[in-house]
Amino acid sequence: QVQLVESGGGLVQPGGSLRLSCAASGSIFSINSMGWYRQAPGKERELVATITRHGSTNYADSRKDRFAISRDNAKNTVYLQMNSLKPEDTAVYYCRCTIRGLPYWGQGTQVTVSS
């Protein structure tokens, strides 16, 4: 079993920042890709950013200038630094990792951007 536990979500004003964390635990041999996705009400889940074990990153085009993904392989943890947040960033943010080709998801953390 693999568990992913996200933290760091919450309510923030427009223009503010948040840092999400996701720690993986359990039957982990070697985590390949780790990443963040989000799902806003009434919309499909979409990619935010991913990062490989060796640090190669991939961002959704609209977020690469405000968001930064990083990971600590020793801690099996991935982070998402979100700056200049906008109301349209409001969503549930999900952590995802791939182990031996299989995807695993966290339970999600709510991010609400509102004044």
PDB file of C-alpha atoms in Angstrom:
ATOM      1  CA  GLN A   1       0.000   0.000   0.000  1.00  0.00           C
ATOM      2  CA  VAL A   2       1.075   3.533  -0.789  1.00  0.00           C
ATOM      3  CA  GLN A   3      -0.261   6.551   1.043  1.00  0.00           C
ATOM      4  CA  LEU A   4      -0.007  10.145  -0.092  1.00  0.00           C
ATOM      5  CA  VAL A   5      -0.800  12.839   2.430  1.00  0.00           C
ATOM      6  CA  GLU A   6      -1.167  16.430   1.276  1.00  0.00           C
ATOM      7  CA  SER A   7      -0.979  19.490   3.483  1.00  0.00           C
ATOM      8  CA  GLY A   8      -0.690  23.237   3.179  1.00  0.00           C
ATOM      9  CA  GLY A   9      -3.996  24.163   1.624  1.00  0.00           C
ATOM     10  CA  GLY A  10      -6.291  26.845   2.966  1.00  0.00           C
ATOM     11  CA  LEU A  11      -7.809  30.238   2.386  1.00  0.00           C
ATOM     12  CA  VAL A  12      -5.615  32.974   0.949  1.00  0.00           C
ATOM     13  CA  GLN A  13      -6.284  36.418  -0.467  1.00  0.00           C
ATOM     14  CA  PRO A  14      -5.661  37.188  -4.135  1.00  0.00           C
ATOM     15  CA  GLY A  15      -1.983  37.871  -4.687  1.00  0.00           C
ATOM     16  CA  GLY A  16      -0.989  35.701  -1.765  1.00  0.00           C
ATOM     17  CA  SER A  17       1.118  32.564  -1.613  1.00  0.00           C
ATOM     18  CA  LEU A  18       0.755  29.009  -0.397  1.00  0.00           C
ATOM     19  CA  ARG A  19       3.097  26.044  -0.250  1.00  0.00           C
ATOM     20  CA  LEU A  20       1.610  22.593  -0.608  1.00  0.00           C
ATOM     21  CA  SER A  21       3.390  19.457   0.554  1.00  0.00           C
ATOM     22  CA  CYS A  22       2.748  15.817  -0.208  1.00  0.00           C
ATOM     23  CA  ALA A  23       4.502  13.014   1.618  1.00  0.00           C
ATOM     24  CA  ALA A  24       4.461   9.468   0.304  1.00  0.00           C
ATOM     25  CA  SER A  25       4.748   6.477   2.601  1.00  0.00           C
ATOM     26  CA  GLY A  26       4.140   2.759   2.616  1.00  0.00           C
ATOM     27  CA  SER A  27       5.382   0.189   0.133  1.00  0.00           C
ATOM     28  CA  ILE A  28       7.654   2.519  -1.750  1.00  0.00           C
ATOM     29  CA  PHE A  29      10.445   1.071  -3.809  1.00  0.00           C
ATOM     30  CA  SER A  30      11.243   3.917  -6.119  1.00  0.00           C
ATOM     31  CA  ILE A  31       8.977   6.805  -6.943  1.00  0.00           C
ATOM     32  CA  ASN A  32       9.279   7.972 -10.514  1.00  0.00           C
ATOM     33  CA  SER A  33       7.166  10.975 -11.339  1.00  0.00           C
ATOM     34  CA  MET A  34       5.483  13.073  -8.663  1.00  0.00           C
ATOM     35  CA  GLY A  35       3.103  15.863  -9.393  1.00  0.00           C
ATOM     36  CA  TRP A  36       0.151  18.042  -8.644  1.00  0.00           C
ATOM     37  CA  TYR A  37      -3.238  18.197 -10.303  1.00  0.00           C
ATOM     38  CA  ARG A  38      -6.257  20.264  -9.445  1.00  0.00           C
ATOM     39  CA  GLN A  39      -9.993  20.116  -9.873  1.00  0.00           C
ATOM     40  CA  ALA A  40     -12.267  23.119  -9.634  1.00  0.00           C
ATOM     41  CA  PRO A  41     -16.020  22.736  -9.049  1.00  0.00           C
ATOM     42  CA  GLY A  42     -17.751  21.613 -12.213  1.00  0.00           C
ATOM     43  CA  LYS A  43     -14.492  21.128 -14.085  1.00  0.00           C
ATOM     44  CA  GLU A  44     -12.275  18.207 -14.966  1.00  0.00           C
ATOM     45  CA  ARG A  45      -9.092  17.444 -13.095  1.00  0.00           C
ATOM     46  CA  GLU A  46      -6.150  19.132 -14.776  1.00  0.00           C
ATOM     47  CA  LEU A  47      -2.392  19.077 -14.615  1.00  0.00           C
ATOM     48  CA  VAL A  48      -0.570  21.677 -12.570  1.00  0.00           C
ATOM     49  CA  ALA A  49       3.016  20.394 -12.630  1.00  0.00           C
ATOM     50  CA  THR A  50       5.093  17.224 -12.469  1.00  0.00           C
ATOM     51  CA  ILE A  51       8.675  16.458 -11.548  1.00  0.00           C
ATOM     52  CA  THR A  52      10.742  13.360 -12.212  1.00  0.00           C
ATOM     53  CA  ARG A  53      13.063  11.675  -9.772  1.00  0.00           C
ATOM     54  CA  HIS A  54      15.970  13.443 -11.445  1.00  0.00           C
ATOM     55  CA  GLY A  55      14.359  16.876 -11.207  1.00  0.00           C
ATOM     56  CA  SER A  56      12.975  17.407 -14.684  1.00  0.00           C
ATOM     57  CA  THR A  57       9.829  19.479 -14.465  1.00  0.00           C
ATOM     58  CA  ASN A  58       6.737  19.951 -16.574  1.00  0.00           C
ATOM     59  CA  TYR A  59       4.173  22.694 -16.047  1.00  0.00           C
ATOM     60  CA  ALA A  60       0.822  23.560 -17.479  1.00  0.00           C
ATOM     61  CA  ASP A  61       1.649  26.600 -19.604  1.00  0.00           C
ATOM     62  CA  SER A  62      -0.610  28.958 -17.716  1.00  0.00           C
ATOM     63  CA  ARG A  63       1.053  28.270 -14.377  1.00  0.00           C
ATOM     64  CA  LYS A  64       4.755  28.028 -15.029  1.00  0.00           C
ATOM     65  CA  ASP A  65       5.373  31.671 -14.175  1.00  0.00           C
ATOM     66  CA  ARG A  66       3.636  31.576 -10.790  1.00  0.00           C
ATOM     67  CA  PHE A  67       4.043  28.018  -9.516  1.00  0.00           C
ATOM     68  CA  ALA A  68       7.180  26.046  -8.702  1.00  0.00           C
ATOM     69  CA  ILE A  69       7.361  22.314  -8.076  1.00  0.00           C
ATOM     70  CA  SER A  70      10.180  20.646  -6.189  1.00  0.00           C
ATOM     71  CA  ARG A  71      10.832  17.372  -4.410  1.00  0.00           C
ATOM     72  CA  ASP A  72      12.968  15.833  -1.716  1.00  0.00           C
ATOM     73  CA  ASN A  73      13.709  12.267  -2.730  1.00  0.00           C
ATOM     74  CA  ALA A  74      15.102  11.379   0.683  1.00  0.00           C
ATOM     75  CA  LYS A  75      11.780  12.323   2.256  1.00  0.00           C
ATOM     76  CA  ASN A  76       9.595  11.061  -0.609  1.00  0.00           C
ATOM     77  CA  THR A  77       7.963  14.468  -0.574  1.00  0.00           C
ATOM     78  CA  VAL A  78       6.889  16.818  -3.327  1.00  0.00           C
ATOM     79  CA  TYR A  79       6.155  20.504  -2.885  1.00  0.00           C
ATOM     80  CA  LEU A  80       4.229  23.112  -4.823  1.00  0.00           C
ATOM     81  CA  GLN A  81       5.016  26.764  -4.190  1.00  0.00           C
ATOM     82  CA  MET A  82       2.171  28.903  -5.468  1.00  0.00           C
ATOM     83  CA  ASN A  83       2.627  32.665  -5.770  1.00  0.00           C
ATOM     84  CA  SER A  84       0.435  35.520  -6.998  1.00  0.00           C
ATOM     85  CA  LEU A  85      -2.629  33.385  -6.460  1.00  0.00           C
ATOM     86  CA  LYS A  86      -5.817  34.262  -8.306  1.00  0.00           C
ATOM     87  CA  PRO A  87      -9.454  33.406  -7.566  1.00  0.00           C
ATOM     88  CA  GLU A  88      -9.392  31.053 -10.558  1.00  0.00           C
ATOM     89  CA  ASP A  89      -6.740  28.993  -8.765  1.00  0.00           C
ATOM     90  CA  THR A  90      -9.421  27.906  -6.313  1.00  0.00           C
ATOM     91  CA  ALA A  91      -9.665  24.126  -6.483  1.00  0.00           C
ATOM     92  CA  VAL A  92      -8.915  20.891  -4.719  1.00  0.00           C
ATOM     93  CA  TYR A  93      -5.259  20.107  -5.313  1.00  0.00           C
ATOM     94  CA  TYR A  94      -4.285  16.469  -5.609  1.00  0.00           C
ATOM     95  CA  CYS A  95      -0.887  14.900  -5.294  1.00  0.00           C
ATOM     96  CA  ARG A  96      -0.032  12.037  -7.640  1.00  0.00           C
ATOM     97  CA  CYS A  97       2.942   9.760  -7.881  1.00  0.00           C
ATOM     98  CA  THR A  98       3.916   6.899 -10.135  1.00  0.00           C
ATOM     99  CA  ILE A  99       5.564   3.773  -8.774  1.00  0.00           C
ATOM    100  CA  ARG A 100       6.513   0.948 -11.136  1.00  0.00           C
ATOM    101  CA  GLY A 101       4.159   2.425 -13.689  1.00  0.00           C
ATOM    102  CA  LEU A 102       1.161   2.558 -11.352  1.00  0.00           C
ATOM    103  CA  PRO A 103      -0.460   5.877 -10.343  1.00  0.00           C
ATOM    104  CA  TYR A 104      -1.334   6.733  -6.775  1.00  0.00           C
ATOM    105  CA  TRP A 105      -3.397   9.715  -5.637  1.00  0.00           C
ATOM    106  CA  GLY A 106      -3.706  11.666  -2.438  1.00  0.00           C
ATOM    107  CA  GLN A 107      -7.018  12.652  -0.913  1.00  0.00           C
ATOM    108  CA  GLY A 108      -6.686  16.280  -1.986  1.00  0.00           C
ATOM    109  CA  THR A 109      -6.311  19.586  -0.190  1.00  0.00           C
ATOM    110  CA  GLN A 110      -8.590  22.569  -0.702  1.00  0.00           C
ATOM    111  CA  VAL A 111      -7.116  25.858  -1.871  1.00  0.00           C
ATOM    112  CA  THR A 112      -9.454  28.828  -1.825  1.00  0.00           C
ATOM    113  CA  VAL A 113      -8.369  32.214  -3.145  1.00  0.00           C
ATOM    114  CA  SER A 114     -10.802  34.892  -2.061  1.00  0.00           C
ATOM    115  CA  SER A 115     -10.894  38.309  -0.476  1.00  0.00           C
TER     116      SER A 115
END
